[in-house]
């Protein structure tokens, strides 16, 4: 539908001057550093200013205020669009910060970085991630409302707020946006408003080179409320029409909203507007001077900002404080009416866990064979029963990766026919959308006050990788339940059997991978993940078996508590002075245990180390690491059903690595382990090879 301006809308000459100042700042900042993206920041200036000044509920003096709306700039390359509004609004950025755009150590890096610049809600750069984050934020806002104020009428809870996003052609071309937008429409996320900057320009030129679909028809098919705003005759944004569209979108609470806004990139630069060059290059001194003349600025001045402009723009602080005061009053009324829920809010806000929650962590009986995915599922249900802020689900694989935290409570909108459906349900059905699952989880974590997990097969972590990398970059407390962690899944064959994935994921800085050896290691791993999410922020991936594995008798073997340290002595050498150390992870630890029995019978003193997490082990002090892996014991053998990459550092020059350097096959997992040499016999042989290597050196 089209929108038309209303007579009630007011837009002063000072508003216009402030917007034009933002355009000038975008040109000057990019020109000063010599690189960047000025064009979109110029054309989007009226829209961003309108949102920050008239629609976004925020208090610039407290960027983390619990009652705020969220703003996501999905096309992170136009970071100046956001930085100028943060500067105008009084978030702490000043003119010198804009002058330092893209300079080392500045608060204005090339793409917005969460945790680096106040007011930046998420790190955006890779296109499509931001809109998917916004979908996650909208999901989290609804779940949070269910935790604290589920019975309030629509729009009357202090936990009702809006997620605003600006998206670009590039965002909508990336497949992740399709996944996330489909999910948002299915979930009827009426608290999400996306403004599509339809400027028809990409790096390669006009978007006709690659993009010609009717975006609004696509989003209408997803179940979104759609509107279109056309520009004024001179090519600039029709601010009054846009204001009407944003108001209508905010009022539409039964479905997410998409507004397609036609813009002219780099408007009103005389020669650069509507060109691909304006997307990612400085406009040049002559074009900037010409544009400043058009806008009524002095071509000889740079970074020209009048005191009146700043004084006018920063009136938003006063409006923000008033909005916050009004919110605080409603919040206090809620607190008085719901003391128990208020107590829960305070606990969660403080990052604390329910008293006595650890008692819910199960202990598994020794001797019984249990798949670690099954142990994970049982642990999740047990701790979920006492940690209400913990929620999550699966990319349509819940029956396989056992991530259903509550079978009677599905996070689904009103009107969904499933019996378990509730807009505030515990179990998320992400659908077959692994990439969107990863990025919406990031949005959920960024929103705050809940703890989220998401599951799929380990091999499909490839689909999630960009989102996982960003979770690590932002140090977000998200948990990945990656099951079917090796050729141990058997008959599904090499397409589903991860081989290189553990090494690949361990290569991501800030991501901790945990591959437990048995049920009790799995339970301790989950407990540790929950404990760490406040003190050690960052994502964690659990790699879990499909097949059953032995549950070790902890009266005979080392305590599973060692899991929390990443690596520990599972079985000590019979004489306490090992000649060989066998190191395993996951389902292969049992091979190391069997090999130890053979070697000890031969008179070789052998220690077995379970190493569920390289990353957690590396966090321990040197004394502890040396106590587990004494530097003096150089005969070491690792065993893991994956590629060898990453193991050499642990086994050393004389060590041997039992690994899998090729893809798997379709067969029973026991057949595959035997055929590919992942056996206790192979571990024994490699232990002897390691000892012979040392003997040769010592002769």
XYZ file of C-alpha atoms in Angstrom:
699
model
C 0.000 0.000 0.000
C 1.104 3.591 -0.529
C 1.289 6.185 2.193
C 0.391 9.856 2.172
C 1.522 12.544 4.602
C -0.811 13.835 7.293
C -1.399 17.449 8.204
C -0.291 16.721 11.782
C 3.322 16.053 10.815
C 5.805 18.831 11.559
C 9.225 19.116 9.959
C 11.066 22.349 10.595
C 13.860 24.093 8.733
C 16.110 23.160 11.644
C 15.187 19.497 11.180
C 16.118 19.849 7.522
C 19.392 21.559 8.401
C 20.266 18.786 10.858
C 19.648 16.132 8.201
C 21.776 18.033 5.697
C 24.498 18.308 8.323
C 24.486 14.523 8.603
C 24.983 14.342 4.824
C 27.903 16.741 4.983
C 29.487 14.794 7.834
C 29.213 11.570 5.848
C 31.007 13.129 2.880
C 33.710 14.751 4.998
C 34.395 11.703 7.180
C 34.945 9.413 4.205
C 36.974 12.018 2.327
C 39.254 12.558 5.348
C 40.154 8.896 5.779
C 40.143 8.224 2.044
C 37.784 5.253 2.047
C 34.323 4.258 3.175
C 30.705 4.405 2.080
C 29.292 7.938 1.888
C 26.399 7.531 -0.542
C 23.961 5.520 1.542
C 24.644 7.586 4.663
C 23.735 10.688 2.654
C 20.477 9.328 1.270
C 19.414 7.630 4.509
C 20.066 10.669 6.699
C 16.410 11.815 6.830
C 15.122 8.323 7.661
C 17.647 7.655 10.401
C 17.091 11.088 11.918
C 13.321 10.587 11.840
C 13.561 7.237 13.611
C 15.953 8.459 16.314
C 14.100 11.707 16.922
C 10.437 10.697 16.599
C 9.992 6.931 16.833
C 12.775 5.170 18.752
C 12.096 4.913 22.492
C 15.548 5.455 23.932
C 17.460 7.387 26.540
C 20.899 8.370 25.185
C 22.153 8.861 28.750
C 21.584 5.146 29.453
C 22.109 3.001 26.347
C 21.330 -0.205 28.268
C 17.991 0.931 29.717
C 15.803 -2.173 30.000
C 12.729 -0.485 28.523
C 14.342 0.822 25.351
C 13.471 -0.024 21.791
C 16.250 -1.569 19.707
C 17.692 -0.144 16.496
C 19.601 -2.342 14.066
C 21.489 -0.987 11.069
C 21.759 -4.130 8.987
C 23.881 -2.623 6.158
C 26.869 -2.033 8.438
C 28.930 -0.501 5.651
C 26.855 2.660 6.061
C 27.958 2.913 9.672
C 28.049 6.704 9.409
C 24.254 6.568 9.191
C 24.294 5.319 12.776
C 27.318 7.231 14.063
C 25.900 10.620 13.082
C 22.633 9.870 14.896
C 24.517 8.704 17.990
C 26.496 11.951 17.823
C 23.394 14.077 17.344
C 21.471 12.238 20.066
C 24.137 12.526 22.747
C 25.344 8.946 23.178
C 28.868 10.143 23.864
C 30.204 10.354 20.328
C 31.517 13.811 19.462
C 32.702 15.511 16.304
C 36.275 14.334 16.847
C 35.005 10.757 16.762
C 33.526 11.334 13.323
C 36.799 12.909 12.233
C 38.510 9.713 13.381
C 36.224 7.490 11.299
C 37.963 4.208 10.398
C 41.120 5.248 12.259
C 42.830 2.789 14.614
C 41.518 2.987 18.157
C 38.567 5.232 17.328
C 35.013 4.732 18.502
C 33.873 4.873 14.878
C 35.222 1.761 13.151
C 34.352 0.939 9.557
C 31.416 -1.244 10.588
C 29.471 -0.866 13.851
C 30.808 -3.018 16.687
C 28.677 -4.001 19.662
C 30.400 -3.314 22.967
C 32.785 -0.848 21.347
C 30.506 2.126 20.711
C 27.652 3.106 23.011
C 24.300 2.785 21.247
C 25.416 0.077 18.829
C 23.094 -2.853 19.531
C 24.844 -5.415 17.315
C 27.917 -5.882 15.175
C 26.893 -5.660 11.535
C 29.025 -6.036 8.476
C 28.275 -9.322 6.741
C 25.018 -8.494 5.005
C 21.826 -10.161 6.162
C 23.086 -10.738 9.709
C 21.556 -7.554 11.089
C 17.990 -8.222 9.989
C 18.290 -11.773 11.344
C 19.576 -10.344 14.650
C 16.551 -8.048 14.706
C 14.244 -11.049 14.278
C 15.950 -12.675 17.277
C 15.558 -9.509 19.336
C 11.843 -9.451 18.535
C 11.523 -13.097 19.577
C 13.390 -12.391 22.814
C 11.172 -9.390 23.572
C 8.097 -11.598 23.325
C 9.594 -14.362 25.445
C 10.701 -11.812 28.044
C 7.154 -10.474 28.219
C 5.971 -14.020 28.844
C 8.433 -14.419 31.695
C 7.476 -11.245 33.475
C 4.108 -9.888 32.330
C 2.174 -12.398 30.221
C -1.326 -11.266 31.174
C -1.051 -7.560 30.412
C -3.176 -6.249 27.536
C -1.301 -5.689 24.276
C 0.756 -2.515 24.378
C 0.275 -1.936 28.097
C 3.193 -3.851 29.563
C 6.512 -2.200 30.446
C 8.050 -5.084 28.498
C 6.374 -4.089 25.233
C 8.806 -2.423 22.876
C 9.678 -2.236 19.190
C 12.647 -3.492 17.197
C 13.500 -1.061 14.380
C 15.794 -2.094 11.548
C 17.129 -0.566 8.363
C 17.923 -3.092 5.632
C 19.432 -2.821 2.174
C 19.275 -4.547 -1.198
C 22.348 -6.514 -0.174
C 20.728 -7.708 3.042
C 17.696 -8.927 1.144
C 19.780 -10.729 -1.472
C 21.606 -12.768 1.177
C 19.866 -16.064 1.875
C 19.956 -15.607 5.632
C 17.490 -12.724 5.387
C 15.019 -14.985 3.585
C 15.346 -17.621 6.307
C 14.983 -15.109 9.127
C 12.162 -13.165 7.471
C 10.221 -16.345 6.814
C 10.595 -17.237 10.486
C 9.512 -13.742 11.558
C 6.378 -13.928 9.433
C 5.552 -17.380 10.756
C 6.026 -16.124 14.307
C 3.874 -13.031 13.620
C 6.413 -10.751 15.246
C 4.367 -7.579 15.373
C 7.074 -5.812 17.371
C 9.452 -5.754 14.378
C 9.632 -2.926 11.829
C 12.080 -3.063 8.914
C 12.767 -0.120 6.613
C 14.119 -1.239 3.244
C 16.487 1.253 1.601
C 15.579 0.548 -2.011
C 18.335 2.555 -3.725
C 18.874 0.242 -6.720
C 22.675 0.412 -6.373
C 25.279 -2.206 -5.506
C 29.050 -2.304 -5.953
C 28.676 -3.687 -9.472
C 26.220 -1.006 -10.517
C 22.455 -0.959 -10.861
C 20.821 -3.818 -8.967
C 19.264 -4.886 -12.253
C 22.521 -6.813 -12.629
C 21.325 -9.364 -10.086
C 18.125 -8.378 -8.271
C 14.746 -7.815 -9.885
C 12.166 -9.537 -7.695
C 9.224 -7.735 -6.137
C 10.455 -7.547 -2.561
C 7.149 -6.463 -1.088
C 5.269 -9.336 -2.713
C 7.861 -11.697 -1.274
C 7.443 -10.230 2.197
C 3.686 -10.231 1.871
C 3.962 -13.944 1.111
C 6.049 -14.358 4.270
C 3.138 -12.875 6.211
C 4.504 -9.370 6.711
C 2.590 -6.094 6.638
C 4.033 -4.170 3.676
C 4.062 -0.512 2.604
C 5.843 1.530 -0.034
C 7.094 5.113 0.241
C 7.978 6.978 -2.927
C 10.422 9.900 -3.023
C 9.593 13.531 -3.557
C 9.877 14.849 -7.134
C 13.415 16.087 -6.451
C 14.517 12.568 -5.422
C 14.806 13.135 -1.667
C 12.912 11.089 0.907
C 9.341 12.211 1.548
C 9.746 12.476 5.296
C 6.066 13.066 6.039
C 5.042 9.990 4.053
C 7.751 7.965 5.759
C 6.539 9.130 9.172
C 3.040 7.914 8.333
C 4.420 4.574 7.192
C 6.493 4.112 10.341
C 3.489 4.994 12.506
C 1.321 2.499 10.653
C 4.004 -0.162 10.988
C 4.301 0.402 14.723
C 0.520 0.190 15.074
C 0.457 -3.157 13.250
C 1.097 -5.585 16.105
C -0.173 -8.832 14.586
C 2.669 -9.251 12.064
C 6.087 -7.805 11.264
C 6.258 -4.784 8.976
C 8.356 -4.023 5.908
C 8.482 -0.532 4.387
C 10.120 -0.234 0.970
C 11.517 3.271 0.640
C 12.873 4.321 -2.755
C 15.994 6.454 -2.304
C 18.647 8.006 -4.521
C 22.108 7.077 -3.281
C 24.357 10.086 -2.520
C 21.475 12.536 -2.934
C 21.904 15.478 -3.654
C 25.472 15.227 -5.040
C 25.203 16.684 -8.552
C 27.265 14.052 -10.383
C 27.735 11.238 -7.851
C 24.103 10.598 -6.978
C 22.646 7.342 -8.279
C 26.103 5.943 -9.118
C 27.844 2.779 -7.973
C 30.980 4.776 -7.125
C 29.060 6.684 -4.458
C 28.410 3.397 -2.664
C 31.963 2.651 -1.608
C 34.299 5.527 -2.489
C 35.021 9.041 -1.337
C 33.191 11.546 -3.525
C 36.244 13.715 -4.104
C 36.896 17.319 -3.162
C 35.196 18.862 -6.194
C 31.985 16.833 -5.854
C 31.840 17.481 -2.108
C 32.237 21.212 -2.670
C 29.479 21.170 -5.273
C 27.174 19.217 -2.963
C 27.814 21.596 -0.073
C 26.773 24.477 -2.304
C 23.528 22.679 -3.113
C 22.876 22.175 0.599
C 23.823 25.720 1.581
C 27.093 24.866 3.361
C 30.454 26.574 2.978
C 32.529 24.517 0.490
C 35.724 25.675 2.205
C 34.740 24.227 5.581
C 34.835 20.611 6.711
C 32.821 18.940 9.469
C 30.639 22.031 9.726
C 28.120 21.663 12.547
C 26.301 24.655 13.971
C 25.543 24.939 17.661
C 21.858 25.297 16.775
C 21.879 21.932 15.035
C 23.396 20.134 18.016
C 21.149 21.935 20.478
C 18.120 21.012 18.398
C 19.082 17.371 17.869
C 19.950 16.812 21.498
C 16.471 17.742 22.587
C 15.957 14.021 22.093
C 17.715 13.539 25.437
C 14.931 15.435 27.178
C 12.294 13.453 25.306
C 14.132 10.233 26.078
C 14.255 10.980 29.792
C 10.541 11.774 29.760
C 9.815 8.478 28.030
C 11.976 6.694 30.541
C 10.256 8.374 33.489
C 6.880 7.306 32.123
C 8.156 3.792 31.612
C 9.619 3.708 35.104
C 6.253 4.602 36.584
C 4.580 1.731 34.745
C 7.458 -0.531 35.751
C 6.998 0.333 39.431
C 3.267 -0.362 39.169
C 4.135 -3.741 37.661
C 6.686 -4.457 40.416
C 4.146 -3.748 43.123
C 1.533 -5.956 41.464
C 3.910 -8.850 40.744
C 6.529 -9.095 43.512
C 7.560 -12.666 42.663
C 8.092 -11.860 39.003
C 9.883 -8.653 39.986
C 12.243 -10.706 42.120
C 12.900 -12.979 39.139
C 13.539 -9.934 36.950
C 16.094 -8.604 39.429
C 17.837 -11.970 39.625
C 18.037 -12.368 35.861
C 19.032 -8.751 35.303
C 21.913 -9.275 37.719
C 23.053 -12.370 35.809
C 22.383 -14.638 38.771
C 20.984 -18.169 38.663
C 18.204 -19.626 40.833
C 19.341 -20.777 44.236
C 20.084 -24.492 44.325
C 19.790 -24.956 40.550
C 22.848 -27.219 40.414
C 20.950 -29.886 42.335
C 18.882 -30.438 39.204
C 21.913 -31.505 37.158
C 21.554 -35.278 36.737
C 24.132 -37.921 37.621
C 24.158 -40.932 35.317
C 24.573 -44.515 36.455
C 27.933 -46.084 35.707
C 28.136 -48.974 33.292
C 25.105 -48.125 31.223
C 25.764 -47.048 27.654
C 24.179 -43.683 26.836
C 24.578 -41.449 23.784
C 25.845 -38.043 24.826
C 23.008 -36.428 22.834
C 20.569 -38.331 25.073
C 22.420 -37.258 28.206
C 22.296 -33.688 26.937
C 18.551 -33.882 26.359
C 17.917 -35.202 29.856
C 20.174 -32.556 31.372
C 18.438 -29.798 29.431
C 15.011 -30.860 30.649
C 16.244 -31.114 34.218
C 17.911 -27.712 34.422
C 15.234 -26.109 32.256
C 12.683 -26.972 34.906
C 14.477 -24.684 37.385
C 15.948 -21.987 35.064
C 12.970 -20.288 33.386
C 15.107 -17.914 31.330
C 16.704 -20.885 29.522
C 14.978 -21.613 26.229
C 15.783 -22.804 22.738
C 15.198 -25.481 20.197
C 16.358 -26.966 16.969
C 16.517 -26.501 13.221
C 13.816 -29.147 12.730
C 15.953 -31.892 14.278
C 14.639 -31.944 17.832
C 13.763 -35.630 17.619
C 17.403 -36.345 16.740
C 19.354 -33.851 18.801
C 16.948 -33.947 21.741
C 16.644 -30.222 22.288
C 12.981 -30.087 23.322
C 13.195 -28.428 26.704
C 9.422 -28.673 27.270
C 7.207 -30.827 25.033
C 4.074 -28.999 26.166
C 5.330 -25.477 25.465
C 6.194 -24.337 21.946
C 7.168 -20.753 21.119
C 4.482 -20.106 18.501
C 2.061 -17.219 17.916
C -1.609 -17.122 18.722
C -3.580 -18.947 16.079
C -1.040 -21.697 15.542
C -2.884 -25.034 15.508
C -0.346 -27.048 17.503
C -1.612 -28.048 20.934
C 1.614 -26.946 22.579
C 1.569 -23.493 20.928
C 2.011 -20.447 23.144
C 3.382 -17.016 22.250
C 5.545 -17.390 25.352
C 6.550 -21.045 24.884
C 9.916 -22.534 25.901
C 10.722 -24.617 22.817
C 11.677 -22.765 19.640
C 10.970 -24.405 16.289
C 13.548 -22.698 14.055
C 12.602 -24.808 11.064
C 15.185 -25.931 8.520
C 16.966 -22.608 8.781
C 20.358 -23.249 10.381
C 21.938 -19.941 9.371
C 18.973 -17.920 10.588
C 18.906 -19.992 13.762
C 22.487 -18.971 14.494
C 21.883 -15.299 13.870
C 18.505 -15.090 15.599
C 20.189 -16.713 18.592
C 22.682 -13.850 18.457
C 19.777 -11.397 18.466
C 18.192 -13.158 21.423
C 21.448 -12.970 23.352
C 21.967 -9.322 22.410
C 18.483 -8.449 23.625
C 19.425 -9.788 27.059
C 17.735 -11.394 30.051
C 17.360 -14.872 28.543
C 19.718 -17.774 27.817
C 19.330 -19.453 24.439
C 20.468 -22.703 22.834
C 19.965 -24.105 19.359
C 20.599 -27.502 17.863
C 21.389 -29.224 14.591
C 23.804 -31.871 13.306
C 27.480 -30.925 13.622
C 27.962 -31.176 9.858
C 25.398 -28.396 9.397
C 27.424 -26.031 11.552
C 28.778 -25.031 8.144
C 25.436 -23.375 7.431
C 25.721 -21.453 10.707
C 29.369 -20.442 10.546
C 29.031 -16.698 9.761
C 26.628 -16.295 12.695
C 28.871 -18.384 14.960
C 31.845 -16.231 14.043
C 29.904 -13.078 14.914
C 28.771 -14.606 18.211
C 32.438 -15.164 19.041
C 33.357 -11.672 17.896
C 30.664 -10.171 20.133
C 31.331 -12.631 23.000
C 27.684 -13.661 23.143
C 26.448 -16.301 25.616
C 24.843 -18.682 23.127
C 25.042 -22.475 23.202
C 25.078 -24.732 20.159
C 23.920 -28.323 20.538
C 25.664 -30.032 17.627
C 24.900 -33.741 17.585
C 25.834 -36.630 15.274
C 29.407 -35.536 15.792
C 31.392 -38.056 13.700
C 31.267 -41.064 11.393
C 29.590 -42.598 14.414
C 26.270 -41.616 12.851
C 26.902 -44.432 10.398
C 24.436 -45.193 7.672
C 23.537 -41.597 6.768
C 26.876 -41.489 5.002
C 29.566 -38.913 4.235
C 27.186 -36.017 3.510
C 26.146 -36.110 7.144
C 29.411 -37.206 8.749
C 31.550 -34.334 10.070
C 35.255 -34.867 9.533
C 36.864 -31.430 9.363
C 34.299 -29.633 11.492
C 35.845 -29.894 14.935
C 39.141 -28.458 13.695
C 37.351 -25.801 11.679
C 35.272 -24.648 14.623
C 38.207 -24.739 17.032
C 39.879 -22.276 14.672
C 37.304 -19.575 15.529
C 38.794 -17.331 18.246
C 36.478 -17.079 21.228
C 34.382 -20.173 20.462
C 34.744 -23.001 22.972
C 34.102 -26.476 21.600
C 33.197 -29.205 24.099
C 33.103 -32.877 23.102
C 32.217 -34.911 26.202
C 33.234 -38.547 26.521
C 30.229 -39.855 28.416
C 26.917 -38.934 30.014
C 28.400 -37.442 33.166
C 30.904 -35.336 31.256
C 27.908 -34.079 29.268
C 25.993 -33.109 32.402
C 29.027 -31.324 33.856
C 29.589 -29.605 30.510
C 26.049 -28.203 30.529
C 26.404 -27.070 34.130
C 29.701 -25.384 33.266
C 28.234 -23.654 30.232
C 25.421 -22.198 32.335
C 27.846 -21.095 35.044
C 30.270 -19.507 32.587
C 27.756 -17.429 30.672
C 28.134 -14.535 33.082
C 31.789 -14.823 34.054
C 33.234 -16.056 30.733
C 31.098 -14.589 27.954
C 31.307 -16.225 24.582
C 29.624 -18.982 22.579
C 30.016 -22.681 23.331
C 29.467 -25.599 20.985
C 28.626 -29.032 22.373
C 29.613 -31.865 20.014
C 27.536 -34.912 20.944
C 27.286 -38.508 19.802
C 24.431 -40.232 18.066
C 25.711 -43.650 19.141
C 25.782 -44.957 22.701
C 29.041 -44.698 24.621
C 30.047 -46.235 27.973
C 29.296 -44.324 31.153
C 32.528 -44.532 33.112
C 32.538 -45.691 36.720
C 33.787 -42.618 38.498
C 34.863 -44.631 41.512
C 37.427 -46.225 39.223
C 38.099 -43.346 36.843
C 38.724 -39.652 37.447
C 35.828 -37.411 38.398
C 33.774 -35.929 35.567
C 34.221 -32.595 37.370
C 37.444 -32.344 35.389
C 35.293 -31.535 32.366
C 34.977 -27.973 33.642
C 38.730 -27.568 33.199
C 38.672 -28.807 29.637
C 41.023 -31.727 30.222
C 41.777 -34.033 33.129
C 43.276 -37.361 34.094
C 40.653 -40.001 33.484
C 42.875 -42.999 34.240
C 46.299 -42.836 35.834
C 49.255 -45.053 35.043
C 49.339 -48.034 37.375
C 52.650 -46.925 38.883
C 51.727 -43.234 38.883
C 54.595 -42.448 36.521
C 53.351 -42.614 32.940
C 55.555 -43.522 30.011
C 52.781 -42.759 27.546
C 49.802 -40.414 27.636
C 46.731 -41.239 25.556
C 44.472 -38.242 24.882
C 40.964 -38.560 23.518
C 37.742 -36.673 23.067
C 34.154 -37.802 22.884
C 33.384 -41.291 21.731
C 37.071 -42.083 21.156
C 38.024 -41.782 24.822
C 36.792 -45.343 25.296
C 39.373 -46.447 22.694
C 42.114 -44.838 24.760
C 40.826 -46.632 27.866
C 40.866 -50.006 26.084
C 44.326 -49.323 24.666
C 45.582 -48.502 28.154
C 44.473 -51.926 29.386
C 46.468 -53.615 26.641
C 49.564 -51.490 27.138
C 49.519 -51.829 30.913
C 49.302 -55.618 30.469
C 52.436 -55.335 28.342
C 54.202 -53.457 31.123
C 53.837 -49.942 29.695
C 52.683 -47.332 32.217
C 49.854 -45.361 30.583
C 47.814 -42.318 31.560
C 44.526 -41.548 29.806
C 43.492 -37.922 29.516
C 39.992 -36.916 28.527
C 40.191 -33.601 26.673
C 36.599 -32.468 26.059
C 37.577 -28.843 25.397
C 40.880 -27.515 24.101
C 39.726 -23.974 24.857
C 38.737 -24.577 28.465
C 41.973 -26.483 29.040
C 44.042 -23.599 27.664
C 42.349 -21.263 30.155
C 43.857 -23.197 33.071
C 47.136 -22.105 34.601
C 50.374 -23.652 33.433
C 50.782 -25.668 36.620
C 47.472 -27.435 36.091
C 48.123 -28.072 32.406
C 51.538 -29.502 33.239
C 50.011 -31.732 35.904
C 47.732 -33.276 33.271
C 50.248 -33.320 30.418
C 53.717 -33.339 32.036
C 56.284 -31.866 29.634
C 58.617 -34.729 30.541
C 56.253 -37.306 29.030
C 56.763 -36.884 25.308
C 55.282 -40.185 24.138
C 51.722 -39.128 23.510
C 48.919 -40.383 21.289
C 45.707 -38.540 20.465
C 42.595 -40.220 19.123
C 39.660 -38.372 17.603
C 37.328 -39.210 14.713
C 38.229 -36.108 12.740
C 41.159 -34.557 10.939
C 44.466 -34.257 12.790
C 44.704 -30.497 12.465
C 45.136 -28.877 15.870
C 46.410 -31.945 17.699
C 50.147 -31.560 17.040
C 50.427 -28.841 19.683
C 49.168 -31.269 22.330
C 51.028 -34.420 21.313
C 54.363 -32.790 20.427
C 57.011 -33.758 17.913
C 57.258 -37.375 19.048
C 53.544 -37.851 19.469
C 51.255 -39.793 17.179
C 47.774 -38.805 15.998
C 44.987 -41.302 15.301
C 42.631 -39.359 13.058
C 40.475 -39.470 9.953
C 41.893 -37.627 6.952
C 39.166 -38.383 4.431
C 35.385 -38.417 4.163
C 33.336 -41.235 5.627
C 30.996 -43.775 4.081
C 27.533 -45.205 4.539
C 27.685 -48.190 6.866
C 27.188 -49.240 10.460
C 29.398 -47.064 12.637
C 31.224 -50.040 14.126
C 32.183 -51.145 10.623
C 33.410 -47.647 9.786
C 35.522 -47.276 12.914
C 37.159 -50.635 12.201
C 37.671 -49.950 8.495
C 39.154 -46.493 9.048
C 41.507 -47.548 11.842
C 39.791 -45.810 14.730
C 40.422 -48.710 17.075
C 42.114 -49.491 20.356
C 44.582 -51.672 18.428
C 45.618 -48.706 16.331
C 46.090 -46.591 19.447
C 48.288 -49.310 20.966
C 50.377 -49.475 17.814
C 50.836 -45.715 17.713
C 51.837 -45.691 21.384
C 54.639 -48.118 20.553
C 55.613 -45.943 17.588
C 55.837 -42.909 19.852
C 58.023 -44.797 22.312
C 60.298 -46.031 19.518
C 60.625 -42.473 18.214
C 61.868 -41.358 21.616
C 64.233 -44.297 21.912
C 65.766 -43.423 18.562
C 66.456 -39.883 19.709
C 67.900 -40.989 23.038
C 70.366 -43.535 21.603
